[in-house]
mmCIF file of C-alpha atoms in Angstrom:
data_model
loop_
_atom_site.group_PDB
_atom_site.id
_atom_site.type_symbol
_atom_site.label_atom_id
_atom_site.label_comp_id
_atom_site.label_asym_id
_atom_site.label_seq_id
_atom_site.Cartn_x
_atom_site.Cartn_y
_atom_site.Cartn_z
ATOM 1 C CA MET A 30 49.776 -68.614 -13.589
ATOM 2 C CA LYS A 31 52.374 -66.205 -14.631
ATOM 3 C CA LYS A 32 50.101 -65.204 -18.398
ATOM 4 C CA SER A 33 46.879 -64.727 -15.495
ATOM 5 C CA PHE A 34 48.781 -62.348 -13.768
ATOM 6 C CA ALA A 35 49.867 -60.313 -16.429
ATOM 7 C CA ILE A 36 46.304 -59.941 -18.114
ATOM 8 C CA ILE A 37 44.796 -58.929 -14.245
ATOM 9 C CA THR A 38 47.469 -56.034 -14.181
ATOM 10 C CA ALA A 39 46.736 -55.139 -17.496
ATOM 11 C CA MET A 40 43.142 -54.863 -16.273
ATOM 12 C CA THR A 41 43.964 -53.331 -13.053
ATOM 13 C CA VAL A 42 46.419 -50.472 -15.656
ATOM 14 C CA PHE A 43 43.113 -50.165 -18.412
ATOM 15 C CA TRP A 44 40.615 -49.454 -15.557
ATOM 16 C CA ALA A 45 43.076 -46.999 -13.928
ATOM 17 C CA MET A 46 43.063 -45.063 -17.396
ATOM 18 C CA ALA A 47 39.761 -45.482 -17.743
ATOM 19 C CA VAL A 48 38.448 -44.041 -14.638
ATOM 20 C CA GLN A 49 40.783 -41.851 -13.322
ATOM 21 C CA PRO A 50 39.967 -38.880 -15.921
ATOM 22 C CA SER A 51 36.402 -39.397 -15.102
ATOM 23 C CA TYR A 52 36.452 -39.175 -11.307
ATOM 24 C CA ALA A 53 38.813 -35.635 -12.217
ATOM 25 C CA GLY A 54 36.082 -34.952 -13.876
ATOM 26 C CA SER A 55 33.614 -35.489 -11.702
ATOM 27 C CA LYS A 56 35.796 -33.514 -8.520
ATOM 28 C CA LEU A 57 35.288 -30.316 -11.379
ATOM 29 C CA LYS A 58 31.549 -30.983 -11.667
ATOM 30 C CA ASN A 59 31.073 -31.289 -8.286
ATOM 31 C CA ALA A 60 32.963 -27.933 -7.283
ATOM 32 C CA ASP A 61 30.854 -26.118 -9.586
ATOM 33 C CA ALA A 62 27.577 -27.441 -8.090
ATOM 34 C CA GLN A 63 28.607 -26.213 -5.370
ATOM 35 C CA ALA A 64 29.489 -22.953 -6.193
ATOM 36 C CA LYS A 65 26.583 -22.335 -7.848
ATOM 37 C CA ASN A 66 24.263 -23.601 -4.938
ATOM 38 C CA ASP A 67 26.296 -21.739 -2.983
ATOM 39 C CA GLU A 68 25.578 -18.334 -4.418
ATOM 40 C CA ILE A 69 22.486 -19.554 -4.958
ATOM 41 C CA ARG A 70 22.368 -19.298 -0.713
ATOM 42 C CA ASN A 71 24.016 -16.314 -0.674
ATOM 43 C CA THR A 72 21.460 -14.437 -3.112
ATOM 44 C CA VAL A 73 18.494 -12.502 -0.748
ATOM 45 C CA ILE A 74 15.285 -11.678 -2.304
ATOM 46 C CA ASP A 75 13.217 -9.126 -0.939
ATOM 47 C CA VAL A 76 9.654 -9.648 0.268
ATOM 48 C CA TYR A 77 7.307 -6.002 1.178
ATOM 49 C CA PRO A 78 3.756 -5.904 2.116
ATOM 50 C CA THR A 79 1.480 -6.309 -0.857
ATOM 51 C CA ILE A 80 -0.320 -3.389 1.022
ATOM 52 C CA PRO A 81 0.730 0.257 1.149
ATOM 53 C CA PHE A 82 1.618 1.565 4.217
ATOM 54 C CA ASP A 83 -0.988 4.022 5.419
ATOM 55 C CA GLU A 84 0.735 7.170 7.231
ATOM 56 C CA GLN A 85 -2.578 8.380 8.206
ATOM 57 C CA ASP A 86 -3.697 5.469 10.074
ATOM 58 C CA ALA A 87 0.121 5.361 12.065
ATOM 59 C CA LYS A 88 0.119 8.772 12.233
ATOM 60 C CA ASN A 89 -3.501 8.339 13.950
ATOM 61 C CA LYS A 90 -2.512 5.887 16.111
ATOM 62 C CA LEU A 91 0.244 7.416 17.382
ATOM 63 C CA ALA A 92 -1.808 10.401 19.260
ATOM 64 C CA ALA A 93 -1.891 11.236 22.531
ATOM 65 C CA GLY A 94 -3.145 9.134 24.777
ATOM 66 C CA ASP A 95 -3.318 8.521 28.711
ATOM 67 C CA VAL A 96 -1.808 5.155 29.229
ATOM 68 C CA GLU A 97 1.873 4.323 29.992
ATOM 69 C CA ILE A 98 3.285 1.458 28.707
ATOM 70 C CA ARG A 99 5.530 -0.096 31.172
ATOM 71 C CA GLY A 100 8.508 -3.213 31.641
ATOM 72 C CA ALA A 101 11.278 -4.344 31.666
ATOM 73 C CA LEU A 102 13.595 -5.814 29.938
ATOM 74 C CA TYR A 103 16.481 -9.578 30.851
ATOM 75 C CA HIS A 104 17.264 -12.606 29.307
ATOM 76 C CA ARG A 105 17.991 -16.250 30.928
ATOM 77 C CA LEU A 106 21.520 -17.054 29.789
ATOM 78 C CA SER A 107 23.640 -19.182 32.515
ATOM 79 C CA TYR A 108 26.955 -18.610 32.470
ATOM 80 C CA ASN A 109 28.112 -20.008 29.435
ATOM 81 C CA GLY A 110 25.291 -19.087 26.771
ATOM 82 C CA THR A 111 22.856 -20.900 26.992
ATOM 83 C CA ASP A 112 19.372 -20.506 27.321
ATOM 84 C CA LYS A 113 17.204 -21.050 30.396
ATOM 85 C CA GLN A 114 14.154 -23.073 28.969
ATOM 86 C CA GLY A 115 10.582 -22.179 30.596
ATOM 87 C CA VAL A 116 9.523 -19.598 33.138
ATOM 88 C CA LEU A 117 10.572 -21.454 36.758
ATOM 89 C CA PRO A 118 12.646 -20.153 38.801
ATOM 90 C CA SER A 119 16.831 -21.370 38.367
ATOM 91 C CA PRO A 120 20.102 -20.784 39.978
ATOM 92 C CA GLU A 121 21.680 -21.510 36.703
ATOM 93 C CA HIS A 122 19.759 -19.352 35.345
ATOM 94 C CA PRO A 123 19.565 -15.841 36.552
ATOM 95 C CA VAL A 124 17.399 -13.441 35.819
ATOM 96 C CA THR A 125 19.477 -10.398 34.662
ATOM 97 C CA ALA A 126 18.642 -7.228 33.762
ATOM 98 C CA VAL A 127 19.162 -5.798 30.367
ATOM 99 C CA SER A 128 20.411 -1.931 30.149
ATOM 100 C CA ASN A 129 21.406 0.739 28.224
ATOM 101 C CA THR A 130 19.468 -0.920 25.571
ATOM 102 C CA ASN A 131 17.019 0.322 22.890
ATOM 103 C CA ILE A 132 13.502 -1.176 22.728
ATOM 104 C CA VAL A 133 11.603 0.289 20.253
ATOM 105 C CA LEU A 134 7.292 0.993 19.054
ATOM 106 C CA TYR A 135 5.460 0.531 16.311
ATOM 107 C CA PRO A 136 1.975 0.848 16.411
ATOM 108 C CA LEU A 137 0.847 -2.386 14.831
ATOM 109 C CA THR A 138 -0.364 -0.678 11.517
ATOM 110 C CA LYS A 139 -2.742 -3.537 8.474
ATOM 111 C CA TYR A 140 1.028 -2.785 6.783
ATOM 112 C CA LEU A 141 3.291 -3.752 9.575
ATOM 113 C CA GLU A 142 0.837 -6.835 10.338
ATOM 114 C CA GLN A 143 1.449 -7.906 7.340
ATOM 115 C CA TRP A 144 5.253 -7.501 7.575
ATOM 116 C CA TYR A 145 5.123 -9.286 10.608
ATOM 117 C CA ASN A 146 3.421 -12.765 9.160
ATOM 118 C CA LEU A 147 6.063 -12.661 6.377
ATOM 119 C CA ASP A 148 9.443 -12.156 8.960
ATOM 120 C CA GLN A 149 7.817 -14.966 10.768
ATOM 121 C CA LYS A 150 8.021 -17.670 7.685
ATOM 122 C CA PHE A 151 10.472 -16.242 7.103
ATOM 123 C CA ARG A 152 12.626 -16.761 9.306
ATOM 124 C CA LYS A 153 11.609 -19.389 10.784
ATOM 125 C CA PRO A 154 10.730 -22.244 8.930
ATOM 126 C CA GLY A 155 8.658 -24.979 8.800
ATOM 127 C CA PHE A 156 11.082 -28.816 9.708
ATOM 128 C CA MET A 157 11.275 -29.788 6.101
ATOM 129 C CA ALA A 158 11.978 -25.949 4.757
ATOM 130 C CA ARG A 159 15.565 -25.704 6.795
ATOM 131 C CA PHE A 160 16.619 -28.703 4.412
ATOM 132 C CA ASP A 161 16.309 -27.364 1.110
ATOM 133 C CA ARG A 162 19.570 -24.997 1.302
ATOM 134 C CA ASN A 163 19.274 -24.624 -2.306
ATOM 135 C CA LYS A 164 16.956 -22.074 -2.966
ATOM 136 C CA PRO A 165 17.243 -18.013 -2.156
ATOM 137 C CA ARG A 166 16.758 -16.609 0.913
ATOM 138 C CA LYS A 167 13.669 -14.318 1.426
ATOM 139 C CA HIS A 168 13.743 -11.681 3.972
ATOM 140 C CA ALA A 169 10.688 -9.267 4.663
ATOM 141 C CA ALA A 170 11.498 -6.000 3.567
ATOM 142 C CA PHE A 171 9.455 -2.555 4.978
ATOM 143 C CA ASP A 172 8.809 0.983 3.440
ATOM 144 C CA ASP A 173 11.274 3.390 4.896
ATOM 145 C CA ALA A 174 8.331 5.768 6.054
ATOM 146 C CA MET A 175 7.040 3.106 8.148
ATOM 147 C CA MET A 176 10.620 3.827 10.562
ATOM 148 C CA LYS A 177 9.189 7.264 10.963
ATOM 149 C CA TYR A 178 6.238 6.318 13.423
ATOM 150 C CA ALA A 179 8.718 4.075 15.612
ATOM 151 C CA ILE A 180 9.666 5.567 19.179
ATOM 152 C CA SER A 181 12.766 4.596 20.683
ATOM 153 C CA ARG A 182 13.253 4.524 24.213
ATOM 154 C CA LYS A 183 16.670 3.336 26.324
ATOM 155 C CA THR A 184 16.798 1.137 29.189
ATOM 156 C CA ASP A 185 18.330 2.158 32.897
ATOM 157 C CA GLU A 186 20.407 0.363 34.433
ATOM 158 C CA TYR A 187 17.565 -2.029 35.646
ATOM 159 C CA GLY A 188 16.755 -2.662 32.622
ATOM 160 C CA ARG A 189 13.519 -0.857 32.850
ATOM 161 C CA PHE A 190 11.171 0.806 30.267
ATOM 162 C CA SER A 191 8.439 3.164 29.647
ATOM 163 C CA PHE A 192 6.374 4.509 26.938
ATOM 164 C CA GLU A 193 3.751 7.279 28.571
ATOM 165 C CA SER A 194 0.782 9.246 26.735
ATOM 166 C CA MET A 195 -0.664 5.828 24.521
ATOM 167 C CA LEU A 196 -3.711 5.119 22.961
ATOM 168 C CA PRO A 197 -5.312 1.796 23.684
ATOM 169 C CA GLY A 198 -4.664 -0.235 20.497
ATOM 170 C CA LYS A 199 -1.830 -2.726 19.384
ATOM 171 C CA TYR A 200 1.085 -1.921 19.518
ATOM 172 C CA TYR A 201 4.632 -3.971 17.777
ATOM 173 C CA LEU A 202 7.544 -4.329 20.294
ATOM 174 C CA ILE A 203 11.532 -5.082 19.334
ATOM 175 C CA SER A 204 15.306 -5.204 21.098
ATOM 176 C CA SER A 205 18.013 -6.703 19.796
ATOM 177 C CA THR A 206 21.476 -6.622 21.215
ATOM 178 C CA GLN A 207 24.431 -8.879 21.397
ATOM 179 C CA ALA A 208 25.826 -10.648 24.897
ATOM 180 C CA SER A 209 28.717 -12.516 25.239
ATOM 181 C CA GLY A 210 30.802 -14.183 28.147
ATOM 182 C CA THR A 211 33.850 -16.298 29.694
ATOM 183 C CA TYR A 212 33.567 -19.093 31.597
ATOM 184 C CA GLU A 213 36.002 -21.818 32.481
ATOM 185 C CA VAL A 214 35.709 -25.707 31.751
ATOM 186 C CA GLN A 215 37.679 -28.763 32.888
ATOM 187 C CA VAL A 216 39.550 -30.210 29.542
ATOM 188 C CA ASN A 217 41.450 -33.785 29.395
ATOM 189 C CA ALA A 218 45.221 -33.618 29.840
ATOM 190 C CA GLY A 219 46.096 -36.254 29.014
ATOM 191 C CA ASN A 220 46.802 -40.275 31.058
ATOM 192 C CA SER A 221 49.185 -41.697 33.138
ATOM 193 C CA THR A 222 49.321 -45.170 35.674
ATOM 194 C CA ALA A 223 49.387 -45.218 39.260
ATOM 195 C CA VAL A 224 50.218 -47.434 41.942
ATOM 196 C CA ASP A 225 47.039 -47.726 44.735
ATOM 197 C CA GLY A 226 47.391 -49.006 48.316
ATOM 198 C CA TRP A 227 47.014 -52.644 47.086
ATOM 199 C CA GLY A 228 49.879 -52.825 44.534
ATOM 200 C CA ASN A 229 47.319 -51.807 41.330
ATOM 201 C CA VAL A 230 48.755 -50.337 38.195
ATOM 202 C CA VAL A 231 45.934 -48.207 37.288
ATOM 203 C CA ALA A 232 44.763 -45.345 35.110
ATOM 204 C CA VAL A 233 44.465 -41.863 36.247
ATOM 205 C CA SER A 234 42.652 -39.105 34.285
ATOM 206 C CA HIS A 235 44.416 -35.315 33.827
ATOM 207 C CA THR A 236 42.458 -32.162 33.250
ATOM 208 C CA ARG A 237 43.333 -28.569 32.712
ATOM 209 C CA PRO A 238 41.088 -25.842 32.794
ATOM 210 C CA GLU A 239 40.324 -24.058 29.454
ATOM 211 C CA ASN A 240 38.573 -20.093 28.835
ATOM 212 C CA ARG A 241 35.947 -20.628 26.003
ATOM 213 C CA SER A 242 33.459 -18.162 25.283
ATOM 214 C CA PHE A 243 30.027 -16.958 23.766
ATOM 215 C CA ASN A 244 28.861 -13.758 22.358
ATOM 216 C CA HIS A 245 24.953 -14.506 21.041
ATOM 217 C CA GLN A 246 22.084 -12.319 19.483
ATOM 218 C CA ILE A 247 19.335 -12.102 21.689
ATOM 219 C CA VAL A 248 16.137 -10.729 20.401
ATOM 220 C CA TYR A 249 13.001 -9.158 21.746
ATOM 221 C CA GLU A 250 9.485 -8.684 20.308
ATOM 222 C CA LYS A 251 5.757 -8.933 21.109
ATOM 223 C CA ILE A 252 2.595 -7.694 19.846
ATOM 224 C CA ILE A 253 0.853 -6.436 23.339
ATOM 225 C CA GLU A 254 -2.572 -4.628 23.560
ATOM 226 C CA VAL A 255 -3.165 -1.613 25.548
ATOM 227 C CA LYS A 256 -6.829 -2.715 26.401
ATOM 228 C CA ASP A 257 -9.427 0.550 27.093
ATOM 229 C CA ASP A 258 -9.261 0.160 30.760
ATOM 230 C CA LYS A 259 -6.274 0.056 31.575
ATOM 231 C CA SER A 260 -4.000 3.420 33.009
ATOM 232 C CA VAL A 261 -0.781 1.333 32.611
ATOM 233 C CA VAL A 262 -0.039 -1.710 30.635
ATOM 234 C CA GLU A 263 3.359 -3.625 32.727
ATOM 235 C CA ILE A 264 5.456 -5.817 30.391
ATOM 236 C CA ASP A 265 8.110 -8.691 31.002
ATOM 237 C CA ALA A 266 10.529 -8.382 28.682
ATOM 238 C CA ARG A 267 12.454 -11.502 28.333
ATOM 239 C CA MET A 268 14.985 -11.581 26.019
ATOM 240 C CA LYS A 269 16.134 -14.886 23.871
ATOM 241 C CA ILE A 270 18.871 -15.938 21.716
ATOM 242 C CA ASN A 271 17.937 -15.450 18.021
ATOM 243 C CA TYR A 272 18.711 -19.139 16.446
#
């Protein structure tokens, strides 16, 4: 019996001596691999449209016209920062005007349309792409000259905005801002026991108020079309959380 115990002990010591260096080495390899993956994930590759930006086309599309584009910028976030799904009214998700916020209009050139498609592809990847994290991120970039043909307006206290003297055609609208707030929730504060009216010992749960906060980037973006037979185009510009 003592001989068997000695053999088992010797084998255990041998296993520990043999395996421990390999275990330590695997931890280092894992750390190296994690560092490499993080470096790859933090790499951003700018991808530009494949066609050149046509400044003259953008300029022509912004020539003076007779159409007014009017809209109201708003969101449907609840008191705790969750976004309302769907369009039906809900007291938990009231319509909140987004005031004093810039909204930008671009003429929809072929260059911008190609950039928009790239931006949608890279910001909203397919289902399987969400699990492939070990690749550099791609970012839809554009020629700085495109910014020269952007028109910016600031919403009033009711969230309203207006672009006057526009031509019929297609335009890209975008606005981005932060929505933040604080709210109170009840959290568990422990348990105790008490005796009820029949003499039974019962468990009692206690709660206490706790403040929490949210801070979301909310975005509105849309391609709109102004028809030839319209003098005023009205838009309900709902902003949503940019996940």
